Coordinates of C-alpha atoms and ligand atoms in Angstrom, one line a residue:
X1 CA 84.7 89.0 81.9
X2 CA 81.5 89.4 80.0
X3 CA 82.2 92.7 78.2
X4 CA 83.2 92.9 74.5
X5 CA 86.2 95.3 74.8
X6 CA 86.6 96.0 71.0
X7 CA 87.2 99.7 70.5
X8 CA 86.4 100.4 74.2
X9 CA 88.6 102.2 76.7
X10 CA 88.6 100.1 79.9
X11 CA 89.4 101.7 83.3
X12 CA 91.0 98.8 85.2
X13 CA 91.6 98.9 88.9
X14 CA 94.6 96.7 89.6
X15 CA 96.7 96.1 92.7
X16 CA 100.2 97.3 91.7
X17 CA 101.0 98.0 95.3
X18 CA 104.3 96.1 94.9
X19 CA 107.4 96.2 97.1
X20 CA 110.2 98.4 95.7
X21 CA 113.9 98.1 96.0
X22 CA 116.1 101.0 97.3
X23 CA 116.6 102.2 93.7
X24 CA 112.7 102.2 93.2
X25 CA 112.8 99.2 90.8
X26 CA 110.2 96.6 91.3
X27 CA 111.2 94.1 94.1
X28 CA 108.5 91.5 93.7
X29 CA 106.2 91.6 90.7
X30 CA 103.8 88.8 91.8
X31 CA 100.9 91.3 92.0
X32 CA 101.7 92.7 88.6
X33 CA 101.8 89.3 87.0
X34 CA 98.4 88.6 88.6
X35 CA 96.8 91.3 86.6
X36 CA 98.4 90.4 83.2
X37 CA 95.7 88.0 82.0
X38 CA 93.0 90.7 82.4
X39 CA 95.1 93.4 80.7
X40 CA 96.1 91.1 77.8
X41 CA 92.6 89.9 77.3
X42 CA 91.3 93.5 76.9
X43 CA 94.2 94.4 74.5
X44 CA 93.7 91.2 72.5
X45 CA 90.0 92.1 72.0
X46 CA 91.0 95.4 70.6
X47 CA 90.4 97.6 73.6
X48 CA 92.7 100.1 75.3
X49 CA 93.6 99.9 79.0
X50 CA 93.7 102.7 81.6
X51 CA 95.3 101.3 84.7
X52 CA 94.8 102.7 88.2
X53 CA 96.3 101.5 91.5
X54 CA 97.6 102.7 94.8
X55 CA 101.2 102.4 95.8
X56 CA 102.1 102.5 99.5
X57 CA 100.6 105.1 101.9
X58 CA 101.7 108.4 100.5
X59 CA 99.3 110.5 102.7
X60 CA 100.5 108.7 105.9
X61 CA 104.2 109.2 105.1
X62 CA 104.3 112.8 104.1
X63 CA 107.6 114.7 103.7
X64 CA 108.9 116.8 106.6
X65 CA 107.4 120.0 105.1
X66 CA 104.0 118.2 105.1
X67 CA 103.8 117.7 101.3
X68 CA 103.3 114.4 99.5
X69 CA 106.5 112.5 98.7
X70 CA 105.7 112.2 95.0
X71 CA 109.1 111.0 94.1
X72 CA 109.0 108.1 96.5
X73 CA 105.4 107.0 95.8
X74 CA 104.9 107.7 92.1
X75 CA 103.4 104.8 90.2
X76 CA 105.9 105.7 87.5
X77 CA 108.3 103.4 89.3
X78 CA 106.4 100.3 87.9
X79 CA 105.9 101.6 84.3
X80 CA 109.1 100.2 82.6
X81 CA 108.7 96.8 84.4
X82 CA 105.1 96.6 83.2
X83 CA 106.2 97.5 79.7
X84 CA 108.6 94.6 79.7
X85 CA 106.0 92.2 81.2
X86 CA 103.5 93.2 78.5
X87 CA 106.0 93.5 75.7
X88 CA 104.7 96.9 74.6
X89 CA 105.3 100.5 75.5
X90 CA 103.3 101.8 78.4
X91 CA 102.2 105.5 78.7
X92 CA 102.1 107.3 82.0
X93 CA 100.0 110.2 83.3
X94 CA 101.6 112.1 86.2
X95 CA 98.1 113.1 87.1
X96 CA 95.5 110.7 88.5
X97 CA 92.7 112.9 87.2
X98 CA 92.8 116.4 85.6
X99 CA 93.3 117.9 82.2
X100 CA 96.5 115.9 81.4
X101 CA 95.1 112.6 82.4
X102 CA 92.0 113.3 80.3
X103 CA 94.0 114.3 77.3
X104 CA 96.2 111.2 77.5
X105 CA 93.1 109.0 78.0
X106 CA 91.3 110.6 75.1
X107 CA 94.2 110.0 72.8
X108 CA 94.6 106.4 73.7
X109 CA 94.3 103.9 70.8
X110 CA 93.1 100.3 70.8
X111 CA 96.0 98.1 72.0
X112 CA 97.6 100.8 74.1
X113 CA 98.1 101.0 77.9
X114 CA 98.1 104.1 80.1
X115 CA 99.0 104.1 83.8
X116 CA 97.5 106.8 86.0
X117 CA 99.4 108.3 88.9
X118 CA 99.0 106.7 92.4
X119 CA 95.3 107.0 93.3
X120 CA 96.3 107.6 96.9
X121 CA 97.9 110.9 96.1
X122 CA 94.4 112.2 96.3
X123 CA 92.8 112.3 99.8
X124 CA 89.5 111.7 98.0
X125 CA 90.5 108.2 97.2
X126 CA 90.1 106.7 100.6
X127 CA 87.0 108.8 101.3
X128 CA 85.3 107.1 98.4
X129 CA 84.6 110.6 97.0
X130 CA 81.9 110.9 94.4
X131 CA 83.4 113.8 92.4
X132 CA 86.8 112.2 92.2
X133 CA 85.3 108.8 91.2
X134 CA 83.2 110.6 88.5
X135 CA 86.4 112.2 87.0
X136 CA 88.0 108.7 86.9
X137 CA 84.9 107.2 85.3
X138 CA 84.9 109.9 82.6
X139 CA 88.2 108.7 81.3
X140 CA 86.8 105.4 80.0
X141 CA 83.8 103.5 78.5
X142 CA 83.9 100.5 80.8
X143 CA 85.2 99.6 84.3
X144 CA 87.0 96.5 85.4
X145 CA 87.9 95.7 89.0
X146 CA 90.7 93.3 89.3
X147 CA 92.2 94.5 92.6
X148 CA 91.2 91.7 95.0
X149 CA 93.6 92.9 97.6
X150 CA 91.7 96.2 98.1
X151 CA 88.2 94.8 97.4
X152 CA 87.3 95.2 101.1
X153 CA 87.9 98.9 100.9
X154 CA 85.1 101.3 99.9
X155 CA 87.5 103.6 98.1
X156 CA 86.8 105.8 95.1
X157 CA 88.7 103.6 92.6
X158 CA 87.6 100.3 94.0
X159 CA 84.0 101.0 94.8
X160 CA 82.4 104.4 94.1
X161 CA 83.6 104.6 90.5
X162 CA 81.5 101.5 89.6
X163 CA 78.2 103.3 90.0
X164 CA 79.0 105.6 87.0
X165 CA 78.9 102.6 84.6
X166 CA 75.9 100.6 83.6
X167 CA 75.8 97.0 84.9
X168 CA 76.6 95.8 81.4
X169 CA 79.7 98.1 81.3
X170 CA 81.4 96.9 84.5
X171 CA 82.8 93.6 85.5
X172 CA 85.4 91.8 87.5
X173 CA 88.8 90.9 86.0
X174 CA 90.1 87.3 85.9
X175 CA 91.9 87.6 89.2
X176 CA 88.9 88.6 91.2
X177 CA 86.8 86.0 89.4
X178 CA 89.3 83.4 90.4
X179 CA 89.4 84.5 94.1
X180 CA 85.6 84.5 94.3
X181 CA 85.3 81.1 92.7
X182 CA 87.9 79.6 95.1
X183 CA 86.4 81.2 98.2
X184 CA 83.0 79.9 97.1
X185 CA 84.4 76.3 97.1
X186 CA 85.1 76.8 100.8
X187 CA 82.0 78.7 101.7
X188 CA 79.3 76.8 99.8
X189 CA 78.9 73.1 99.9
X190 CA 82.6 72.1 100.3
X191 CA 83.5 68.5 99.7
X192 CA 83.7 66.9 103.2
X193 CA 85.4 66.4 105.5
X194 CA 86.4 70.0 105.6
X195 CA 89.3 71.1 107.8
X196 CA 90.3 74.6 108.8
X197 CA 93.9 75.1 109.9
X198 CA 94.1 78.4 111.9
X199 CA 97.3 79.8 113.3
X200 CA 99.1 83.0 113.8
X201 CA 99.6 85.3 116.7
X202 CA 96.3 86.4 118.1
X203 CA 92.9 85.0 118.7
X204 CA 91.5 88.6 118.6
X205 CA 92.4 89.0 114.9
X206 CA 90.5 85.9 114.0
X207 CA 87.4 85.8 116.3
X208 CA 85.0 86.3 113.5
X209 CA 86.7 83.8 111.3
X210 CA 86.8 81.1 114.0
X211 CA 83.2 81.7 114.8
X212 CA 82.0 81.6 111.2
X213 CA 84.1 78.5 110.4
X214 CA 82.5 76.6 113.2
X215 CA 79.4 76.8 111.1
X216 CA 81.2 75.2 108.2
X217 CA 84.0 72.8 109.1
X218 CA 84.2 69.3 110.3
X219 CA 87.6 69.7 111.9
X220 CA 89.6 72.7 113.2
X221 CA 93.3 72.6 113.9
X222 CA 94.5 75.5 116.0
X223 CA 98.2 76.2 116.1
X224 CA 100.5 79.3 116.4
X225 CA 100.5 81.7 119.3
X226 CA 96.7 81.8 119.5
X227 CA 96.6 78.1 120.6
X228 CA 97.9 79.1 124.1
X229 CA 94.9 81.2 124.9
X230 CA 92.7 78.1 124.3
X231 CA 95.1 75.9 126.3
X232 CA 95.2 78.3 129.3
X233 CA 91.4 78.7 129.1
X234 CA 91.2 74.9 129.7
X235 CA 93.4 75.2 132.8
X236 CA 96.8 74.5 131.1
X237 CA 100.1 76.0 132.3
X238 CA 101.5 77.9 129.4
X239 CA 104.5 79.7 131.0
X240 CA 105.3 82.9 129.1
X241 CA 103.6 81.8 125.9
X242 CA 101.5 84.4 124.0
X243 CA 98.1 84.8 125.7
X244 CA 95.2 87.1 125.5
X245 CA 93.7 87.1 129.0
X246 CA 90.6 89.0 127.9
X247 CA 89.9 86.3 125.4
X248 CA 89.9 83.3 127.7
X249 CA 86.1 83.2 128.0
X250 CA 85.7 83.6 124.3
X251 CA 88.0 80.6 123.8
X252 CA 85.9 78.5 126.1
X253 CA 82.7 79.6 124.2
X254 CA 84.3 78.6 120.9
X255 CA 85.3 75.2 122.3
X256 CA 81.7 74.7 123.6
X257 CA 80.2 75.7 120.3
X258 CA 82.5 73.2 118.5
X259 CA 81.5 70.4 120.9
X260 CA 77.8 71.2 120.5
X261 CA 78.2 71.0 116.7
X262 CA 80.3 67.8 116.9
X263 CA 83.3 69.5 115.3
X264 CA 86.7 68.1 116.2
X265 CA 89.0 70.9 117.5
X266 CA 92.6 69.9 117.8
X267 CA 95.0 72.0 119.9
X268 CA 98.7 71.1 119.8
X269 CA 99.3 68.4 122.4
X270 CA 103.0 69.4 122.6
X271 CA 105.1 72.4 121.7
X272 CA 108.6 73.5 120.9
X273 CA 109.3 75.7 123.9
X274 CA 112.1 78.3 124.2
X275 CA 113.6 80.3 127.1
X276 CA 113.5 83.5 125.0
X277 CA 111.8 84.8 121.9
X278 CA 114.9 84.4 119.8
X279 CA 116.5 82.3 117.1
X280 CA 119.4 81.4 119.4
X281 CA 117.2 80.6 122.5
X282 CA 117.5 77.2 124.2
X283 CA 114.6 75.0 123.1
X284 CA 113.0 71.7 123.8
X285 CA 109.8 69.8 123.5
X286 CA 107.1 69.9 126.2
X287 CA 103.4 69.2 126.6
X288 CA 101.6 72.4 125.7
X289 CA 99.6 72.4 128.9
X290 CA 102.7 72.1 131.1
X291 CA 105.1 74.8 130.0
X292 CA 107.5 75.8 132.8
X293 CA 107.2 79.4 134.1
X294 CA 110.0 81.1 132.1
X295 CA 109.5 79.2 128.9
X296 CA 107.2 79.9 125.9
X297 CA 105.7 77.8 123.2
X298 CA 106.9 79.0 119.8
X299 CA 105.9 76.1 117.6
X300 CA 103.7 73.0 117.6
X301 CA 105.6 69.9 118.7
X302 CA 106.1 66.5 117.0
X303 CA 103.0 64.8 118.4
X304 CA 100.9 67.8 117.3
X305 CA 102.4 67.7 113.8
X306 CA 101.6 64.0 113.5
X307 CA 98.0 64.5 114.8
X308 CA 97.4 67.5 112.6
X309 CA 98.9 65.8 109.5
X310 CA 96.6 62.8 110.0
X311 CA 93.5 65.0 109.9
X312 CA 94.8 66.9 106.9
X313 CA 95.5 63.8 104.9
X314 CA 91.9 62.6 105.6
X315 CA 90.3 65.9 104.5
X316 CA 88.7 66.7 101.2
X317 CA 88.7 70.5 101.6
X318 CA 91.3 72.5 103.5
X319 CA 91.5 76.2 104.4
X320 CA 94.7 77.4 105.9
X321 CA 95.2 80.8 107.6
X322 CA 98.1 81.6 109.8
X323 CA 101.4 79.8 110.6
X324 CA 101.8 77.1 113.2
X325 CA 104.7 78.8 114.9
X326 CA 107.3 81.6 114.6
X327 CA 108.2 80.3 111.2
X328 CA 110.4 83.3 110.5
X329 CA 113.0 81.7 112.9
X330 CA 114.5 78.5 111.6
X331 CA 114.3 76.7 115.0
X332 CA 110.5 77.2 115.1
X333 CA 109.6 76.7 111.5
X334 CA 109.3 72.9 111.5
X335 CA 105.6 72.8 112.6
X336 CA 104.6 75.2 109.7
X337 CA 106.8 73.2 107.3
X338 CA 105.3 69.8 108.2
X339 CA 101.7 71.2 108.0
X340 CA 102.5 72.8 104.6
X341 CA 103.9 69.5 103.3
X342 CA 100.8 67.6 104.6
X343 CA 98.6 70.1 102.8
X344 CA 100.6 69.6 99.6
X345 CA 100.4 65.8 99.9
X346 CA 96.7 65.9 100.6
X347 CA 96.3 68.2 97.5
X348 CA 98.1 65.7 95.4
X349 CA 95.5 63.1 96.4
X350 CA 92.7 65.4 95.1
X351 CA 91.9 67.6 98.1
X352 CA 91.0 71.2 97.4
X353 CA 93.3 73.4 99.5
X354 CA 93.1 77.2 99.8
X355 CA 95.7 79.2 101.5
X356 CA 94.3 82.5 102.6
X357 CA 95.8 85.2 104.8
X358 CA 99.2 87.0 104.9
X359 CA 101.6 84.8 106.8
X360 CA 100.6 81.4 105.7
X361 CA 100.9 82.6 102.2
X362 CA 104.4 83.8 103.0
X363 CA 105.2 80.4 104.5
X364 CA 103.9 78.5 101.5
X365 CA 106.0 80.7 99.2
X366 CA 109.1 80.5 101.4
X367 CA 108.8 76.7 101.2
X368 CA 108.4 76.7 97.5
X369 CA 105.0 74.8 97.7
X370 CA 102.9 77.4 96.0
X371 CA 102.3 75.1 93.0
X372 CA 101.6 72.1 95.2
X373 CA 98.4 73.6 96.8
X374 CA 95.1 74.3 94.9
X375 CA 95.0 78.1 95.4
X376 CA 97.0 80.7 97.2
X377 CA 94.9 83.9 97.7
X378 CA 96.4 87.2 96.7
X379 CA 94.4 89.2 99.2
X380 CA 95.1 88.6 102.9
X381 CA 92.6 91.0 104.4
X382 CA 90.0 90.8 101.6
X383 CA 90.0 86.9 101.7
X384 CA 89.7 87.0 105.5
X385 CA 86.7 89.3 105.3
X386 CA 85.1 87.1 102.6
X387 CA 85.6 84.0 104.7
X388 CA 84.1 85.8 107.7
X389 CA 81.0 86.1 105.6
X390 CA 81.3 89.9 105.1
X391 CA 80.1 91.6 101.9
X392 CA 83.1 93.3 100.3
X393 CA 82.3 96.8 99.0
X394 CA 84.3 96.4 95.8
X395 CA 82.5 93.2 95.0
X396 CA 79.1 94.5 95.8
X397 CA 79.7 97.6 93.7
X398 CA 80.1 95.5 90.6
X399 CA 77.3 93.1 91.4
X400 CA 74.6 95.4 92.7
X401 CA 75.9 98.9 92.4
Ligands
AMP1 P1 99.0 86.3 111.8 O1 99.4 87.6 111.0 O2 98.0 86.5 112.8 O3 98.8 85.2 110.9 O4 100.3 86.0 112.7 C1 101.5 85.7 112.1 C2 102.6 85.8 113.2 O5 102.3 85.0 114.3 C3 103.9 85.4 112.6 O6 104.8 86.5 112.6 C4 104.4 84.4 113.6 O7 105.8 84.6 114.0 C5 103.6 84.6 114.8 N1 103.5 83.4 115.7 C6 103.1 82.2 115.3 N2 103.2 81.3 116.3 C7 103.6 82.0 117.4 C8 103.9 81.7 118.8 N3 103.7 80.5 119.2 N4 104.3 82.7 119.6 C9 104.4 84.0 119.1 N5 104.2 84.3 117.9 C10 103.8 83.4 117.0

């Protein structure tokens, strides 16, 4: 953060899209805590902070009469929690922009914090509307984007607004800086050998990622539901396992690309198979390429766990995206657990490990291993796009405008 915030009003885009309890209290404040270093830094330099964020999808979940459910989606729900995290009172504007918001922003003193109403109450937000962004920009002297989770969206508060500030008056917050630095360690000159562990449900969600990573990695471990499309493509019998018939050719192409580039791709040699997609299903171990007709692979088996772990322990850089099985069900969580433990063990030997993408993040958290890996990304979709080699609009807007 290369701005001197003394006596400045900083418009800060944060990701306070937190889960709420039934009584609208904050259910999980991880995202709020992620923004604290940036907020505290600005305050400690003698600046004032105007926070903006979205919360939920108010325009998708309208009331029966077609109006916005302001009571449910108001950002006011997070204000008292934020106040206790910061240890100071926090002001709230029930307008995102408008005369009241302008008045509150104008009266804000150094060391004070103001939260603006949910940016997504305005349809202009998602459209990246210029006039709305201009109104937001007029509230402050400088702009800080610290919402990594929405950096892949070209919205008014994440992208358009940046153009109304000079290059010297806009910057990333600490959270985005950290995310970019860690992604960079994977994308540019990683310490080798580098291994990508890719799992989750579908190949189709991760085509670009798989393809791009085949230009970067030494090893690729493929688990989860998506592995069975690869196994079937190679002639395996996968029973009722998840498969995307229209991606069989693509799977073969990816395998051919890997071979040409001398990249080791490991598919699970064995699987935990079940006779139903259920926690209480009968289950047993079988070779992944010989799954009986009515059975389905729901986790990687013990041989696969061992083979994957050996590669993980020999790696110097690891990227993990997607669980190895249906980890939400205890009976099919062991593959994901073993891999998480192997990643943690490798990290303790000095390996750089980045966990990026929704469900592998949930798995690492669930296992209490968050502190045992090098970095857990806060932005599932944004990190995925970054690793796919895409330019994120929110990042570009700060860097290039
Ligand atoms: P993704 O969001 O693509 O990372 O997918 C995560 C989802 O994939 C989780 O909900 C897992 O339960 C699911 N999943 C993982 N392995 C399998 C499998 N073998 N069969 C079906 N679903 C799976």
